Coordinates of C-alpha atoms in Angstrom, one line a residue:
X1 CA 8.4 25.4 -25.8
X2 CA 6.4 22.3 -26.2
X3 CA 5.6 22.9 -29.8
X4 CA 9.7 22.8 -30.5
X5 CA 10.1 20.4 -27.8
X6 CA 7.2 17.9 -28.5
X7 CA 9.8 15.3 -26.9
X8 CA 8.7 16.5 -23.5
X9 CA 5.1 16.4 -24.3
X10 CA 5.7 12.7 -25.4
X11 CA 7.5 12.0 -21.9
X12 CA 5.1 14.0 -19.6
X13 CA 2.2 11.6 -21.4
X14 CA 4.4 8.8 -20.4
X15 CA 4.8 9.4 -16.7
X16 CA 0.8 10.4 -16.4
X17 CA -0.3 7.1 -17.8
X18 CA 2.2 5.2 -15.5
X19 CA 0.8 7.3 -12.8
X20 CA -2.8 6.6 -13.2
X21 CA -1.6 2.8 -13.9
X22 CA -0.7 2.4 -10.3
X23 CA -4.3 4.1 -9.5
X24 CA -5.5 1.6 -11.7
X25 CA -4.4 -1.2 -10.3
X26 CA -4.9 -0.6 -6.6
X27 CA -8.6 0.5 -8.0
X28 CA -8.8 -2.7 -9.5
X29 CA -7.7 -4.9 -6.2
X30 CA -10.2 -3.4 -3.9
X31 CA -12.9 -3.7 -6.6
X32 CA -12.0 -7.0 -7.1
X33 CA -11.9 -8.1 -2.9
X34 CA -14.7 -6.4 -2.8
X35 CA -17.1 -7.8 -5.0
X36 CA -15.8 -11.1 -4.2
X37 CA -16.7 -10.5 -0.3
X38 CA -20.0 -8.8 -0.5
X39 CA -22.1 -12.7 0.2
X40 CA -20.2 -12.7 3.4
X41 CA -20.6 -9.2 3.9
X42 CA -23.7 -9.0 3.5
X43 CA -24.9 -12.3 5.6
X44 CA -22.2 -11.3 8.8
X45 CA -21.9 -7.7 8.5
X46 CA -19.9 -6.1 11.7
X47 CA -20.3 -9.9 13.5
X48 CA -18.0 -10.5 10.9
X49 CA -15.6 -8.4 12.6
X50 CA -16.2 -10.0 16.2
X51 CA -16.7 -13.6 15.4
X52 CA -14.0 -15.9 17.4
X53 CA -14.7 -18.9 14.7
X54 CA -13.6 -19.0 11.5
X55 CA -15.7 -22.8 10.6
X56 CA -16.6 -24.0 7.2
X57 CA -18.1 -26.9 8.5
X58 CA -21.0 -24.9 10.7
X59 CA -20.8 -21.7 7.8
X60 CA -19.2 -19.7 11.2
X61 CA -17.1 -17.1 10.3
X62 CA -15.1 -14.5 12.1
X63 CA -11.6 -12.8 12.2
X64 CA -11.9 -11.4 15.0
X65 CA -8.7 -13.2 17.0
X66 CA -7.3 -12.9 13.5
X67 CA -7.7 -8.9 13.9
X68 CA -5.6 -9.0 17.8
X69 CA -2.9 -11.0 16.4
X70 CA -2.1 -9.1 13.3
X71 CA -2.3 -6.3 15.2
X72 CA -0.4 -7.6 18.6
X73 CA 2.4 -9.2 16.9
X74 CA 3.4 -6.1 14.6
X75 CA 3.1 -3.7 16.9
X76 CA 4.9 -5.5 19.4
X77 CA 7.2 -6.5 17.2
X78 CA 7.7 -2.4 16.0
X79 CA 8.3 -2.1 19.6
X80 CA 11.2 -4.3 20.2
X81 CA 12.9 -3.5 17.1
X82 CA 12.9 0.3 17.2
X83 CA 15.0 0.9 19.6
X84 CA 17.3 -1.9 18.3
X85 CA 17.1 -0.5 15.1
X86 CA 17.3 3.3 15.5
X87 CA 20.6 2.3 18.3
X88 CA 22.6 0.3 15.6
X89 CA 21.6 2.8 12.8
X90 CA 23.2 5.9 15.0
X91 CA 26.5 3.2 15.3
X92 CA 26.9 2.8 12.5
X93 CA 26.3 6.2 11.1
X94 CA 27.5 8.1 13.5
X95 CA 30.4 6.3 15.6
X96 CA 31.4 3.0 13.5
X97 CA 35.0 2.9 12.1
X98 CA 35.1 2.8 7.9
X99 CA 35.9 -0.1 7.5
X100 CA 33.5 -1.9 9.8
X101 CA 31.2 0.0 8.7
X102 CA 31.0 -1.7 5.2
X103 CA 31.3 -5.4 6.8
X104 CA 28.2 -4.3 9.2
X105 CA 26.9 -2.8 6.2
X106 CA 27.2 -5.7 4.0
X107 CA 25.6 -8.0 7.0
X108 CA 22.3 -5.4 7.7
X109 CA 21.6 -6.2 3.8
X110 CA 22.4 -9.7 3.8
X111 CA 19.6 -9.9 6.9
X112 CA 17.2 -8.2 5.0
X113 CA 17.9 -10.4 1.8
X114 CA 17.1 -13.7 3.6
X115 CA 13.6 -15.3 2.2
X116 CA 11.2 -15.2 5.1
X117 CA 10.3 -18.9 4.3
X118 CA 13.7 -19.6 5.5
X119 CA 13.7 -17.3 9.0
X120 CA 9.9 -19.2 9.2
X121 CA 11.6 -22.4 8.8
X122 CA 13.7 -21.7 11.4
X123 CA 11.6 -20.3 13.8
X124 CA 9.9 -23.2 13.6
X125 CA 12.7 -26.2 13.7
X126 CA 14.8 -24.2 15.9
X127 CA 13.9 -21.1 17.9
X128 CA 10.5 -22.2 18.9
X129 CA 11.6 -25.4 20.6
X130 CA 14.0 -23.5 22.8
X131 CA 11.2 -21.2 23.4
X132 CA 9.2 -24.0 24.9
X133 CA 12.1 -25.3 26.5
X134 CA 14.2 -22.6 27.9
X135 CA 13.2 -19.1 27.0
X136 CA 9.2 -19.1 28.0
X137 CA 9.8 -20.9 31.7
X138 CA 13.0 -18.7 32.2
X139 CA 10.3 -15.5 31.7
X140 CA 7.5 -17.4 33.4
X141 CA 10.1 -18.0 36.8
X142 CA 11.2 -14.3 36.6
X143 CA 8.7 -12.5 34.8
X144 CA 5.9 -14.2 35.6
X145 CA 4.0 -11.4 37.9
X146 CA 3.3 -9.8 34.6
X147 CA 0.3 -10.6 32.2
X148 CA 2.3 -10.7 29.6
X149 CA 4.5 -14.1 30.6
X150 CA 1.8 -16.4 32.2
X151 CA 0.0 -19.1 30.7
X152 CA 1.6 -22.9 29.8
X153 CA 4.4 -22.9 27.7
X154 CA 3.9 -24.2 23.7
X155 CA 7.1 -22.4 22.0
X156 CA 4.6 -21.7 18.7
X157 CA 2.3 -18.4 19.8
X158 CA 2.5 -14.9 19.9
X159 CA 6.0 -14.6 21.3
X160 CA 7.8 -16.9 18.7
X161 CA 6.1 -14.8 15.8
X162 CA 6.6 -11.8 17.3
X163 CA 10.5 -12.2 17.8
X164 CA 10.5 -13.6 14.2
X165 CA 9.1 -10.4 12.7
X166 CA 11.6 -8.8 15.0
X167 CA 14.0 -10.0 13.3
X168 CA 12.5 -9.4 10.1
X169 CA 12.1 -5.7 10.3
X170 CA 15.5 -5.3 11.9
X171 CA 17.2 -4.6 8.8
X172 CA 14.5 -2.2 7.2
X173 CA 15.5 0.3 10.3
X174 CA 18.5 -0.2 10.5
X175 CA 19.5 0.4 6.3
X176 CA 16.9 3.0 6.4
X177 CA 17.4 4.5 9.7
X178 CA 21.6 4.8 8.6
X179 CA 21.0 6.3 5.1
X180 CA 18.5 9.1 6.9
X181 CA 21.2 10.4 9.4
X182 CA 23.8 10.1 6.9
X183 CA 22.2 13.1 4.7
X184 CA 22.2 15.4 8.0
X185 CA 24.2 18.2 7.5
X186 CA 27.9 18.0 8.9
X187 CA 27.8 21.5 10.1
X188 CA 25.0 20.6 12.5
X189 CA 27.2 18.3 13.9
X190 CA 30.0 20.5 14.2
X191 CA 28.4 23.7 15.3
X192 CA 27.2 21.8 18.6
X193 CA 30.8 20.4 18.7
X194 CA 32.1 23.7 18.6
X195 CA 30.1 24.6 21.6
X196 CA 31.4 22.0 23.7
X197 CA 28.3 20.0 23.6
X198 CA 29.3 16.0 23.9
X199 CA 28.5 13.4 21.0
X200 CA 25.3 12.2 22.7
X201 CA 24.2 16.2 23.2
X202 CA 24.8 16.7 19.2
X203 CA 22.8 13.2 18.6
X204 CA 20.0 14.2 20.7
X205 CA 20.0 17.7 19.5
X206 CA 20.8 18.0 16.3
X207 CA 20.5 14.4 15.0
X208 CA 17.9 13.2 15.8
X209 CA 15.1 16.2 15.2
X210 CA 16.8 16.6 11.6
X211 CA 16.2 12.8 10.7
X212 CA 12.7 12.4 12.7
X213 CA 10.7 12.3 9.5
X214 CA 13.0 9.8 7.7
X215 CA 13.1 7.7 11.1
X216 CA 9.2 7.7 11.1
X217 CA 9.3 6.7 7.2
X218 CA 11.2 3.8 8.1
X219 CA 9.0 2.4 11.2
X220 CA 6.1 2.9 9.5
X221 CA 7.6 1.1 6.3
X222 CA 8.7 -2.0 8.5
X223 CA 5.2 -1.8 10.1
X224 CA 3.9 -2.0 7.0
X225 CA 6.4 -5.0 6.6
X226 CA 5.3 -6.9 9.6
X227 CA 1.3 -6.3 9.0
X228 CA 1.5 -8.4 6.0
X229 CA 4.3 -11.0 6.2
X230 CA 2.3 -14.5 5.8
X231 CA 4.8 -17.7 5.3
X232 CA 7.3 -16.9 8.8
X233 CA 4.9 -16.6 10.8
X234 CA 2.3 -18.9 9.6
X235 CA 4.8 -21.7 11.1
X236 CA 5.5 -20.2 14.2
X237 CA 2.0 -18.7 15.4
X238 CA 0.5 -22.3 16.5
X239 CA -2.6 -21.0 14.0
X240 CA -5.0 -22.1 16.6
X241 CA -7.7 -19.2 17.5
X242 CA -7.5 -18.1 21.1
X243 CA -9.8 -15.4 23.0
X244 CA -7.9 -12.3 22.8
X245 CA -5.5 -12.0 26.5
X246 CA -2.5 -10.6 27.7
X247 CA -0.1 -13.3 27.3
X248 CA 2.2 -14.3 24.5
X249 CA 2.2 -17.5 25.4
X250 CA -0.5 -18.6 24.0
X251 CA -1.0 -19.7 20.0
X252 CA -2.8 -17.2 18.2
X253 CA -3.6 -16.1 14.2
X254 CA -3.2 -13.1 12.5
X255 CA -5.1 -11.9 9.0
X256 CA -2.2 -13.2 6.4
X257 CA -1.9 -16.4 8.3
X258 CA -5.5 -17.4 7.8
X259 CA -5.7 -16.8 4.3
X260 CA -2.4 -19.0 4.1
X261 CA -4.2 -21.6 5.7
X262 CA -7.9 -21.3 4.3
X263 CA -7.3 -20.1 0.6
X264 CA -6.2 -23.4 -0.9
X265 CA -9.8 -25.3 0.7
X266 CA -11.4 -22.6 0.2
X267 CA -14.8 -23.6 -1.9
X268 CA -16.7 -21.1 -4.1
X269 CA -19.6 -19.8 -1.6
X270 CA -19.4 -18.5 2.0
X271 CA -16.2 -20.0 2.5
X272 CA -13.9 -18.4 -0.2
X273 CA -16.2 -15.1 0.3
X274 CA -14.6 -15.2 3.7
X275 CA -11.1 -15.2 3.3
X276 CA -11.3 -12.8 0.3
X277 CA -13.0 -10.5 3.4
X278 CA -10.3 -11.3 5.2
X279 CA -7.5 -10.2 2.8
X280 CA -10.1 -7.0 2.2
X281 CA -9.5 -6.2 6.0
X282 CA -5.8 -6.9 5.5
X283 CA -5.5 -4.2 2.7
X284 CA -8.1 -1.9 4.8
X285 CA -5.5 -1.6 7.7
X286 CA -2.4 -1.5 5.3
X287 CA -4.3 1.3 3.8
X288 CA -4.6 3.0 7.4
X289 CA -1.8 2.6 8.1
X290 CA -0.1 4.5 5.4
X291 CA -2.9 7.4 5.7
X292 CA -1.8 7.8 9.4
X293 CA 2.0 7.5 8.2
X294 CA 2.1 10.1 5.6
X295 CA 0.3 12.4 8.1
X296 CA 2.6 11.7 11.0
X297 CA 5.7 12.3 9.0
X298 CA 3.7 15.2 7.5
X299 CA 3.3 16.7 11.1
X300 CA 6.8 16.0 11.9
X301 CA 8.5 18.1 9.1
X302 CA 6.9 20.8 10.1
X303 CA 9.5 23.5 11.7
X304 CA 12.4 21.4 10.1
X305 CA 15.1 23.9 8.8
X306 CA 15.5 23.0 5.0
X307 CA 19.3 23.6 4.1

């Protein structure tokens, strides 16, 4: 067949090479941060990893509150917008009228097609002024007994880029999270129906476990998302290095953010060796991330009927 087809043979070559081009080229990045970072690796090692100061001026370097807030702000930012997302995605798959449905539709990608420079810019002109203003003291007076809501008030911190990334992700779940329950059969739906089960029963029973893989594709994509967003919440963070604590309130960094900040001073030494580190660890945990994805979803498909 390939000797009278040699069309195919041509193709399959095609597709191998653009294959092992994306190989390539993820090769080639984590050579390249690699090489670049060995001086500082090899002069900080792990202190790298637990340093609070990131100071060209005393050749101090460290990423370690860098490491909390990358990690603090996207997970709590997952957190808030999972349920959000997974709620409107069931709406609109599930209960939404037709014609709503595009106009929401329409709006979910419109959301998602904003430039985050733009949602940054307003996060910082707008939404992290009321933040110092109204929103922190109104959580401080009533929410205040918890760790999470103490501290003095600054509008830029954790909280503001956390709500910004909220935002951001929002429309990854919801688009994702609406085209995932869409391709679950109808007769699923119905054969519960026909049972007398009511419309939350059928969601929560034959929904929902049907789409839990795609639903985990899509919070783990927006994770993905949040880890490496730079420009939004470089303007709302505050980019001042705090111990690691509880509260939001306080102004923070996170791994994008400081190579934002450092890259364009950076000098050829220590210095730019230390925020090519930085975006090394940034890749490193993106990497993680997607093992620990793919193995989750992988987990959750098994037992899944295939129709």
């Amino acid at each position: 067949m390939r000797r009278k087809y040699p069309g195919d043979s041509f193709f399959r070559g095609i597709v191998l090479l653009a294959g092992l081009a994306v190989l390539v080229i993820v090769g080639g990045l984590i050579l390249v941060l690699v090489s670049n970072s060995w001086p500082t690796i090899s002069t900080f090692g792990w202190r790298f990893l637990v340093n609070e100061a990131f100071d060209p001026i005393h050749q101090s370097y460290g990423v370690r509150p860098a490491i909390f807030g990358t990690v603090a702000t996207s997970t709590l930012a997952l957190a808030l917008a999972l349920p959000l997302g997974i709620g409107a995605a069931i709406y609109l798959a599930e209960f939404c009228p037709r014609q709503l449905q595009v106009v929401l539709t329409f709006l979910v990608d419109s959301l998602a097609a904003i430039p985050s420079v733009v949602l940054g810019l307003w996060g910082f002109l707008t939404f992290a002024p009321w933040l110092q203003q109204n929103g922190e003291p109104w959580l401080q007076q009533h929410l205040g007994w918890l760790p999470f809501f103490q501290g003095s008030p600054h509008g830029l911190g954790l909280l503001a880029a956390i709500c910004i990334l909220t935002v951001m992700i929002l429309p990854i779940l919801i688009s994702l999270g609406r085209e995932v329950l869409e391709t679950v059969p109808r007769e699923q739906r119905e054969a519960l129906l026909a049972l007398g089960a009511t419309d939350w029963e059928v969601i929560r029973h034959a929904v929902l476990p049907a789409a839990r893989s795609g639903l985990a594709g899509a919070a783990m994509l927006a994770l993905g998302r949040a880890l490496g967003e730079t420009i939004a919440v470089t303007l709302v963070i505050g980019n001042q290095a705090a111990p690691p604590s509880l509260s939001l309130f306080q102004t923070g960094y996170t791994l994008p953010s400081v190579i934002a900040n450092q890259f364009g001073e950076a000098t050829p030494g220590l210095f730019l060796s230390a925020v090519l580190e930085a975006g090394c660890l940034l890749l490193l945990i993106t990497l993680l991330t997607n093992i620990l994805a793919r193995l989750l979803i992988t987990r959750l498909t098994r037992g899944i009927p295939r129709t």
